[in-house]
Coordinates of C-alpha atoms and ligand atoms in Angstrom, one line a residue:
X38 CA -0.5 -1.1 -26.8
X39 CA 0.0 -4.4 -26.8
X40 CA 1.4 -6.0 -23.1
X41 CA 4.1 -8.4 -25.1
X42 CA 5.3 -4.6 -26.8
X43 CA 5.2 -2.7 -23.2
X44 CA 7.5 -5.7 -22.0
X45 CA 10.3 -5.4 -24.4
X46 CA 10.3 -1.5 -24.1
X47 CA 10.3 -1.9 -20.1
X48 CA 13.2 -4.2 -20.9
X49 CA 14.9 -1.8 -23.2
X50 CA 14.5 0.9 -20.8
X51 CA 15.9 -1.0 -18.3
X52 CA 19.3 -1.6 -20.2
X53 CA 19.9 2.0 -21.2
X54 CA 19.2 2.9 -17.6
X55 CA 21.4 0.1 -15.9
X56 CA 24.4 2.4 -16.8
X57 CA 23.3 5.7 -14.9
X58 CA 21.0 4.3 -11.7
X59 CA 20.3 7.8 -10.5
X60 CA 19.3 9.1 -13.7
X61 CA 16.0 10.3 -13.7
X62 CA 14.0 8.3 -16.0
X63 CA 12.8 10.1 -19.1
X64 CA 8.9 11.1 -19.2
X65 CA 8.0 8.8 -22.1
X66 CA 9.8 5.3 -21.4
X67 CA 6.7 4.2 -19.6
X68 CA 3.0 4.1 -20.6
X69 CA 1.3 6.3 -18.0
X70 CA -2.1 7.5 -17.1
X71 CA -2.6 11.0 -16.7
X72 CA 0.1 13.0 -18.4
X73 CA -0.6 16.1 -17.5
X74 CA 1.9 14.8 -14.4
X75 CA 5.0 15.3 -15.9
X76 CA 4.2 19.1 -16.7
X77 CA 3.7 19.7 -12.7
X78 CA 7.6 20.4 -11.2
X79 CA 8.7 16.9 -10.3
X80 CA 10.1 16.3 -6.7
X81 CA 13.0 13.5 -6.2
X82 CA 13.3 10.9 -3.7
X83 CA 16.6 9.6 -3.7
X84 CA 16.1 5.8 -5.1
X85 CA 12.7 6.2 -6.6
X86 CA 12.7 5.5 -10.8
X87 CA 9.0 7.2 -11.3
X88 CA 8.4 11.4 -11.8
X89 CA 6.9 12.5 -8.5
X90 CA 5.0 15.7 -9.7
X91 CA 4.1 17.9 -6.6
X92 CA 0.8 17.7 -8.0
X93 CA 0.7 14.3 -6.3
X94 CA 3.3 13.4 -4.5
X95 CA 5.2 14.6 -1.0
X96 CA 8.8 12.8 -0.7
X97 CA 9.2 11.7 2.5
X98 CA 12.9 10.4 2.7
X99 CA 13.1 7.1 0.4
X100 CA 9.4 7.0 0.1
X101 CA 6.5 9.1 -1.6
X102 CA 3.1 9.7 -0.1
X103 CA 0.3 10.4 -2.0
X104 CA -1.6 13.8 -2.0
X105 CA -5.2 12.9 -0.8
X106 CA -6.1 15.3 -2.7
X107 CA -5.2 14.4 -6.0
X108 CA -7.4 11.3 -5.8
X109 CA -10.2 13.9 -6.4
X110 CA -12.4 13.3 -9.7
X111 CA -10.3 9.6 -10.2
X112 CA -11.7 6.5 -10.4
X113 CA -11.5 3.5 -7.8
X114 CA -8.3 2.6 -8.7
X115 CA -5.3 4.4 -7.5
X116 CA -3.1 5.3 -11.7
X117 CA 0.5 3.9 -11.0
X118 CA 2.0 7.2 -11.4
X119 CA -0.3 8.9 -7.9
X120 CA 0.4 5.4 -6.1
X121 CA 2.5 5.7 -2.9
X122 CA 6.3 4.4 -2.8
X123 CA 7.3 2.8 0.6
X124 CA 11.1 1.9 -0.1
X125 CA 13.2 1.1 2.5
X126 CA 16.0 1.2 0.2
X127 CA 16.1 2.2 -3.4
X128 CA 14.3 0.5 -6.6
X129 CA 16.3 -1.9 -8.0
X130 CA 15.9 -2.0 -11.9
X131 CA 15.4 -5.7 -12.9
X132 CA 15.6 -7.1 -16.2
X133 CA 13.0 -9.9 -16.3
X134 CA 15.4 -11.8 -18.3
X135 CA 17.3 -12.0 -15.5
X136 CA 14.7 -12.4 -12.5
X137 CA 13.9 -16.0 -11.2
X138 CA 12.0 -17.0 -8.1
X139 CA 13.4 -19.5 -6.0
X140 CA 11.3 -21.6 -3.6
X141 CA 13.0 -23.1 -0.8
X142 CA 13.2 -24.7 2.6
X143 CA 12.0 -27.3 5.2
X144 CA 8.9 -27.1 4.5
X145 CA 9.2 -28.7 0.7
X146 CA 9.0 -32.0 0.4
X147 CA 11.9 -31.5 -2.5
X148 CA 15.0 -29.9 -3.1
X149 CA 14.4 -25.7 -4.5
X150 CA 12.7 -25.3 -7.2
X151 CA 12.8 -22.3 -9.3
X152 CA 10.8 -20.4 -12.1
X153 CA 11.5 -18.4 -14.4
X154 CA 9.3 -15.1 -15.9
X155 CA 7.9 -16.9 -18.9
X156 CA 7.2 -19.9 -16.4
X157 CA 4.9 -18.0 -14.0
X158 CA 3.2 -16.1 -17.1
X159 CA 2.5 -19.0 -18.6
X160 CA 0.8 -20.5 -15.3
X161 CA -3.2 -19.8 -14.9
X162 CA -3.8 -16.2 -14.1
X163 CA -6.0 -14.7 -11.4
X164 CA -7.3 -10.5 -11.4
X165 CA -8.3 -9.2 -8.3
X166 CA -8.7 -5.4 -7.0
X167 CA -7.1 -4.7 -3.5
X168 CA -6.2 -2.2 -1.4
X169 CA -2.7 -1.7 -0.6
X170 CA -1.8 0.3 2.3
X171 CA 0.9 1.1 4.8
X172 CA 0.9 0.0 8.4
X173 CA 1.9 3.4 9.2
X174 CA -0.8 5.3 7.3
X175 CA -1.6 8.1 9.4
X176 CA 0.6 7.9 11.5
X177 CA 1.7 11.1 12.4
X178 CA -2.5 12.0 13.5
X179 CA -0.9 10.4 16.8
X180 CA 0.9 13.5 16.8
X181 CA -1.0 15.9 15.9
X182 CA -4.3 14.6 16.6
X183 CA -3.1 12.8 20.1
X184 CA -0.2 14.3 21.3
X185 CA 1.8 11.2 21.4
X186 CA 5.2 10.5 20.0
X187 CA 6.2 8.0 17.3
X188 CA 8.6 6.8 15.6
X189 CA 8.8 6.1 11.6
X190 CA 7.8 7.9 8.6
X191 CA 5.7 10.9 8.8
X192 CA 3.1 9.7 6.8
X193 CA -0.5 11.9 6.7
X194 CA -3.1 10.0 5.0
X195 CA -1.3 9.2 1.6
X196 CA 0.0 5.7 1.9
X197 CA -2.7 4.1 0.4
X198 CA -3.7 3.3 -2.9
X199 CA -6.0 0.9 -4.9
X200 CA -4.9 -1.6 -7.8
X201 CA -6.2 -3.7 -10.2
X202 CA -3.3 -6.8 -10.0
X203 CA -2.7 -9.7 -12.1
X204 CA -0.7 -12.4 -11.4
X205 CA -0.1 -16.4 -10.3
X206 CA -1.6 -17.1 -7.0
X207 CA 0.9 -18.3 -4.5
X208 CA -0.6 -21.5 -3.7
X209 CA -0.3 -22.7 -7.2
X210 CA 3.0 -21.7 -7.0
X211 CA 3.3 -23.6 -3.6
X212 CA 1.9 -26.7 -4.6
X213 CA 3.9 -26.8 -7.8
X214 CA 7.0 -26.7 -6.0
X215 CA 6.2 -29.7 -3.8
X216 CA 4.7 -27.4 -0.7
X217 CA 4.9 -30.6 2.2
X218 CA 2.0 -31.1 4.7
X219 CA 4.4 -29.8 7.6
X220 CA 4.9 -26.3 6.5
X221 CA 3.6 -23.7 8.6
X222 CA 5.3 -20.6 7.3
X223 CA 6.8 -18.7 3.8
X224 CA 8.3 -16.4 4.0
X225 CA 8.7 -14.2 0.6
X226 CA 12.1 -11.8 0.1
X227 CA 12.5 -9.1 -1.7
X228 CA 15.8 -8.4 -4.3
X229 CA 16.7 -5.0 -2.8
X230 CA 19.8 -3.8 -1.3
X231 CA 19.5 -4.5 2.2
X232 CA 18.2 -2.2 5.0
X233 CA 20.4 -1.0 7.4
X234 CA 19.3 1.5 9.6
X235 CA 20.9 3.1 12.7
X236 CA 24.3 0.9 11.8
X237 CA 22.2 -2.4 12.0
X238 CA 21.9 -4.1 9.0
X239 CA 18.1 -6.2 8.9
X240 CA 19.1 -7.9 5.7
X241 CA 16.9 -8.3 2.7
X242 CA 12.8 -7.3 3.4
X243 CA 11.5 -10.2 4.1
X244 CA 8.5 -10.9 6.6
X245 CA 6.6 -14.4 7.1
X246 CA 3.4 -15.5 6.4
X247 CA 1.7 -18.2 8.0
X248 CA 0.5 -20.9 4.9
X249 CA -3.2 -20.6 5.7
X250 CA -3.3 -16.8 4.2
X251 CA -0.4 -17.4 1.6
X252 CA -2.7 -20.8 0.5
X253 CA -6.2 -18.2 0.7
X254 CA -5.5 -15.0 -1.4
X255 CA -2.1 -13.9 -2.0
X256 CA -0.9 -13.5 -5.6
X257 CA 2.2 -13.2 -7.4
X258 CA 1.3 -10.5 -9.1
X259 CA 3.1 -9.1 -12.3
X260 CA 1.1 -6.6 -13.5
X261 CA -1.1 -3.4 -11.8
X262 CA -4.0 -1.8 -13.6
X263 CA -3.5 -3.8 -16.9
X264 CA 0.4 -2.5 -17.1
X265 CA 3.5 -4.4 -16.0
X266 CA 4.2 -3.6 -12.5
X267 CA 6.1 -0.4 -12.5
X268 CA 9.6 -0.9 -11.2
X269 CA 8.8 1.2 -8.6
X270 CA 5.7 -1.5 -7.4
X271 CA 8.1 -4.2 -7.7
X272 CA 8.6 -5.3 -11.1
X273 CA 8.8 -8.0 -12.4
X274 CA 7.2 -9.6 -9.7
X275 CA 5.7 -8.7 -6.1
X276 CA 3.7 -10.5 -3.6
X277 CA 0.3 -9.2 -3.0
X278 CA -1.1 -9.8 0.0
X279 CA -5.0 -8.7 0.5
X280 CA -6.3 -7.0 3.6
X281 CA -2.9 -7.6 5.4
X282 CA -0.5 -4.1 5.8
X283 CA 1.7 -3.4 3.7
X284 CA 5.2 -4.7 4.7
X285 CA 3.6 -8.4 3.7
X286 CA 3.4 -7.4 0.3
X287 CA 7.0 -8.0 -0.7
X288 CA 7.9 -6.1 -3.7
X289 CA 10.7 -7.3 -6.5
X290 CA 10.6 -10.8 -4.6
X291 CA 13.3 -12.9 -5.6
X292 CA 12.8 -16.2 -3.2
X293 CA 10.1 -17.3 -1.0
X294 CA 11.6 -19.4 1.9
X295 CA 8.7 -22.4 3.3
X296 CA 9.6 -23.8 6.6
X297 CA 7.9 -26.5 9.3
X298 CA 8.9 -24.5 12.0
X299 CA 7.9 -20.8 12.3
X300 CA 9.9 -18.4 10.8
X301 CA 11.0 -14.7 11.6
X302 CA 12.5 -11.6 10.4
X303 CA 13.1 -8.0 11.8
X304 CA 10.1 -7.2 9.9
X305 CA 7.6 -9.3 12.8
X306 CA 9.9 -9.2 15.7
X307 CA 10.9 -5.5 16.0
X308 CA 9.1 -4.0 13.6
X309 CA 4.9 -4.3 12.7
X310 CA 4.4 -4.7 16.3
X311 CA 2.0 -2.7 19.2
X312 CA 5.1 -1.7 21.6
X313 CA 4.2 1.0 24.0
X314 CA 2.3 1.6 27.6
X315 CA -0.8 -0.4 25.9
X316 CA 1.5 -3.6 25.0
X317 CA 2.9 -6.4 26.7
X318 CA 6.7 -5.5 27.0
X319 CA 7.7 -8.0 24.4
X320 CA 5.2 -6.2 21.7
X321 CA 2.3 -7.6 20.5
X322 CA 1.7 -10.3 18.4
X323 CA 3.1 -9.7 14.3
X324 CA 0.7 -7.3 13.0
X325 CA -1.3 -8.6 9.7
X326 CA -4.8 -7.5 8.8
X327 CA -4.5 -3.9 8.5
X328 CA -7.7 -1.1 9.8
X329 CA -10.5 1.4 8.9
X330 CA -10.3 4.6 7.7
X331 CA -11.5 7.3 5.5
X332 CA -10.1 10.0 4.1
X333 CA -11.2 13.5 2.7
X334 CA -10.0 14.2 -0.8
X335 CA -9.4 18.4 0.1
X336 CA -5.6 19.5 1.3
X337 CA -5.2 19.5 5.8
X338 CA -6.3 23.5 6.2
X339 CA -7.7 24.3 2.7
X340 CA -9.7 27.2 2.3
X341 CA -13.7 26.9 1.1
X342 CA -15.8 30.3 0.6
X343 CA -19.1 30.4 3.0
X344 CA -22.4 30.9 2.1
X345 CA -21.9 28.3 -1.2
X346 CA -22.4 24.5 -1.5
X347 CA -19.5 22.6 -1.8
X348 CA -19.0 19.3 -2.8
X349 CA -16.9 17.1 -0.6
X350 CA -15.6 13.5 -1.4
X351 CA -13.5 11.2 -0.4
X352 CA -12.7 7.1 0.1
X353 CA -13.5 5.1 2.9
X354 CA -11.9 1.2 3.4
X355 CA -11.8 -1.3 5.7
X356 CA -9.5 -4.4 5.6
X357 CA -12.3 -6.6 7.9
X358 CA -15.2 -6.3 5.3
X359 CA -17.3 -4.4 3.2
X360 CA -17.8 -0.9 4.1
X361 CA -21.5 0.0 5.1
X362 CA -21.6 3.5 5.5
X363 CA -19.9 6.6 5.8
X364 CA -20.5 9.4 8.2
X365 CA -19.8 12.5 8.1
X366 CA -19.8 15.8 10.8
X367 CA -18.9 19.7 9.7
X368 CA -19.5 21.0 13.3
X369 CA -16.7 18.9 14.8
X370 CA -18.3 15.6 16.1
X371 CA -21.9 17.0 17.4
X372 CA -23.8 16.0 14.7
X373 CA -23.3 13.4 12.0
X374 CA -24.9 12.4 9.0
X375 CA -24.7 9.9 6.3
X376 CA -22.2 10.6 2.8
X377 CA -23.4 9.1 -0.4
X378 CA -21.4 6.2 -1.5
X379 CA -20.2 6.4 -5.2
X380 CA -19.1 2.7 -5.6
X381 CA -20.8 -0.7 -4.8
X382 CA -18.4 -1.7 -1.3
X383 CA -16.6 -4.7 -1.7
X384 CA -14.2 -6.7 0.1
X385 CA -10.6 -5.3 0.0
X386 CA -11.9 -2.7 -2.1
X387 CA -12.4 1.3 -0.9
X388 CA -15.8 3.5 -2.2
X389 CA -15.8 6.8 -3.3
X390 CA -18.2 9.2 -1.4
X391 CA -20.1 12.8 -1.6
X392 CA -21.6 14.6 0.3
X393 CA -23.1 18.5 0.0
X394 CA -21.6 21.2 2.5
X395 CA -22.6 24.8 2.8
X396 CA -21.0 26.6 5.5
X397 CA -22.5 29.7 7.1
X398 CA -19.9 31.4 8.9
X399 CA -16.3 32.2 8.3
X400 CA -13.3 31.0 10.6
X401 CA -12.1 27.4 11.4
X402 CA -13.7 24.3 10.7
X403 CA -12.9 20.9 11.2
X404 CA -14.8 18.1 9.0
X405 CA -15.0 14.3 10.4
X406 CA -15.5 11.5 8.7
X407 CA -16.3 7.9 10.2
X408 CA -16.5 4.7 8.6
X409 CA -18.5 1.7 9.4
X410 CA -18.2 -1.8 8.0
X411 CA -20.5 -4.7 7.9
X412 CA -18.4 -6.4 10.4
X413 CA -19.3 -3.6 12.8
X414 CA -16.4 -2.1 13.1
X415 CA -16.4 1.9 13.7
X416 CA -13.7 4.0 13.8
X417 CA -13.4 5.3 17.3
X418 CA -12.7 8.9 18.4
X419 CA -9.2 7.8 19.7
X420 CA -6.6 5.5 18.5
X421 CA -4.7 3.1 20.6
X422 CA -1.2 4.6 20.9
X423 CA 1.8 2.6 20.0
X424 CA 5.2 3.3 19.5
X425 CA 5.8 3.1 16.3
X426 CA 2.3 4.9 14.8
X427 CA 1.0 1.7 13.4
X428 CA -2.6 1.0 12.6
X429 CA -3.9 4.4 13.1
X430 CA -7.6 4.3 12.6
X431 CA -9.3 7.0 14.9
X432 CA -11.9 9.5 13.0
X433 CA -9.6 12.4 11.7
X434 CA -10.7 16.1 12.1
X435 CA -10.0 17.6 8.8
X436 CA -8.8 21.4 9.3
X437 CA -10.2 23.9 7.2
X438 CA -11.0 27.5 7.5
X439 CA -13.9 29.0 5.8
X440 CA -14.0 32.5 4.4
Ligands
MTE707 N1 11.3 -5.7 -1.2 C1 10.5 -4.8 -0.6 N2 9.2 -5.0 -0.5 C2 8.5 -4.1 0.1 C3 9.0 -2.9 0.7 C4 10.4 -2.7 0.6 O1 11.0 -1.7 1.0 N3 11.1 -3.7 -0.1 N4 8.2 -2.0 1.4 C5 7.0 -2.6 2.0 C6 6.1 -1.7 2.6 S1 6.4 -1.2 4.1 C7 4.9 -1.3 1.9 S2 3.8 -0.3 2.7 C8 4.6 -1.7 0.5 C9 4.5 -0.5 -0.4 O2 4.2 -0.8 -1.7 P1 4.3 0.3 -2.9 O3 5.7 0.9 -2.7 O4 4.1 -0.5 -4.1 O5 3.2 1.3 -2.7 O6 5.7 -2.5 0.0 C10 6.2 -3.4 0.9 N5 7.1 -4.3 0.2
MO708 MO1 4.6 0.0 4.9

């Protein structure tokens, strides 16, 4: 279908929805990839417009993780309805019609200037692929895998995903609007209801960026695998912000604030921050570039007969560089070998990977899997605890029990 025809049905689906916002949205109004999802028994997260089949999805308050294990036998890029929803409030339904971006602040050299949809369409366009994950991906291994407390959503492995985005990039954006030679800092906000948590309201998400990385690769991206963004993914428009965790990449961004003097939001103060035994008592620095990991595409304590070959796979990413190899150990962490990687590694990208396992006897197992980039970095056996679960990126031991 046409991506001029998918607009004007996203826009009539947005008006017959406007009048019943919990509504669940009917199977057909979007184009999706892989059908076969709506048959599974959908889940519901209060807030969240998209089906979220058990299949692939666990709800995890206002947010849905994905099920590693549905990634199995997909491509490199994550289909919009298995991607992960991090909301800390509910989707708002936009009507493009409607949307604007406003660009303000000291650090213009003029008054605001705004654009409109069509405007920023019609600007040059840029593709990249980038992986998009959560700060708090993996978050509760501290728990399980450490013993330590921390605070947030219990995430497994599942808030990540891959995408193919399209969009303006900032700095034309930036530049267009008059961006001064003073301005240190943007910082881009998002059109949904504000957060308010524990009877504090934060306001609307919003987070800065310093202008070096919002001038390097961040796009204002409109679409997501060749599809408008999903309203879910922050449609019409979201910031995308490559190799930096998640909170940066603001979703259904409505103004992007550029100062001269550094800027700040709950969103780098209190949260995305080290705070802990580890950290100075003010918390680290804001947190940006996110970590390593990899991830095996089989369910925590699955069951695998003994005595056959199995095929295992997974992904492996890294936010610092290309991934270089993937490691692998079935007799918890004694002896490792390399996985075979299924895609070419690339920056901000994740690979696929395979590897053969027969085991001999029956009873528990773990399986470990280690990544290593060409930046040398490795992920360690231990993860530095913090508070709030961020940045996990220790080698997980995969349960299984073999029968
Ligand atoms: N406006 C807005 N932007 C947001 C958020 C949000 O709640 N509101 N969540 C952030 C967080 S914490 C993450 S991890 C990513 C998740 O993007 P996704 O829901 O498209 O997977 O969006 C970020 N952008
Ligand atoms: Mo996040």
């Amino acid at each position: 279908m046409h991506p001029a025809r998918r607009r004007s049905l996203l826009k009539l689906t947005a008006a017959s929805l406007a009048a019943a916002p919990l509504a669940p949205r009917p199977a057909d109004a979007l184009p999706r990839a892989g059908a076969e999802a709506a048959t599974a028994v959908p889940t519901a997260a209060p807030g969240i417009v998209k089906p979220l089949p058990t299949a692939y999805f666990t709800v995890r308050g206002t947010n849905a993780e994905s099920r590693f294990d549905a990634f199995r036998g997909t491509g490199p890029l994550t289909s919009a309805d298995r991607f992960f929803v991090r909301n800390h409030t509910t989707t708002p339904r936009i009507d493009e019609r409607d949307w604007s971006l406003t660009v303000w602040g000291s650090g213009l050299d003029g008054g605001p200037v705004r654009f409109g949809y069509g405007e920023l369409r019609s600007l040059p366009s840029v593709t990249r692929t980038a992986v998009l994950e959560c700060a708090g991906n993996g978050r509760t291994l501290f728990t399980t895998q450490q013993g330590q407390p921390v605070s947030g959503t219990s995430w497994t492995l599942g808030a990540v995903g891959a995408a193919r985005w399209r969009g303006v990039r900032l700095r034309d954006v930036l530049l267009r609007a008059g961006l001064s030679a003073a301005a240190v800092e943007v910082m881009p906000r998002g059109l949904d209801a504000p957060f308010v948590s524990e009877g504090v309201d934060h306001g609307r998400v919003r987070r800065p960026l310093p202008v070096a990385k919002a001038l390097d690769d961040v796009l204002l991206a409109y679409e997501m695998n060749g599809e408008p963004l999903p309203y879910d993914h922050g449609y019409p428009v979201r910031v995308v912000v490559p190799s930096w965790i998640g909170i940066a990449s603001i979703k259904w961004v409505g103004d992007i604030e550029v100062s001269d003097t550094p800027l700040s939001s709950p969103w780098n103060t209190r949260f995305y921050r080290f705070f802990g035994d580890a950290h100075p008592p003010e918390g680290s620095a804001p947190l940006t570039r996110q970590t390593l990991k990899s991830a095996i595409e089989l369910p925590f304590g699955a069951t695998v007969a003994a005595g056959t070959t199995h095929r295992l796979t997974g992904r492996a990413w890294s936010a610092h560089a290309p991934v270089e190899r993937v490691d692998l150990s079935t007799d918890g962490g004694v002896s490792w070998r390399p996985v075979s990687l299924c895609d070419t590694p690339r920056r901000d990208e994740w690979v696929r990977w395979s590897a053969p396992w027969c085991p001999r006897s029956a009873g528990p197992a773990e399986l470990l899997t280690r990544t290593t980039d060409r930046a040398g970095n490795t992920q360690p056996a231990r993860a530095v605890h913090n508070t709030q679960g961020y940045l996990f990126d220790a080698v997980v031991r995969h349960p299984v029990t073999v029968e």
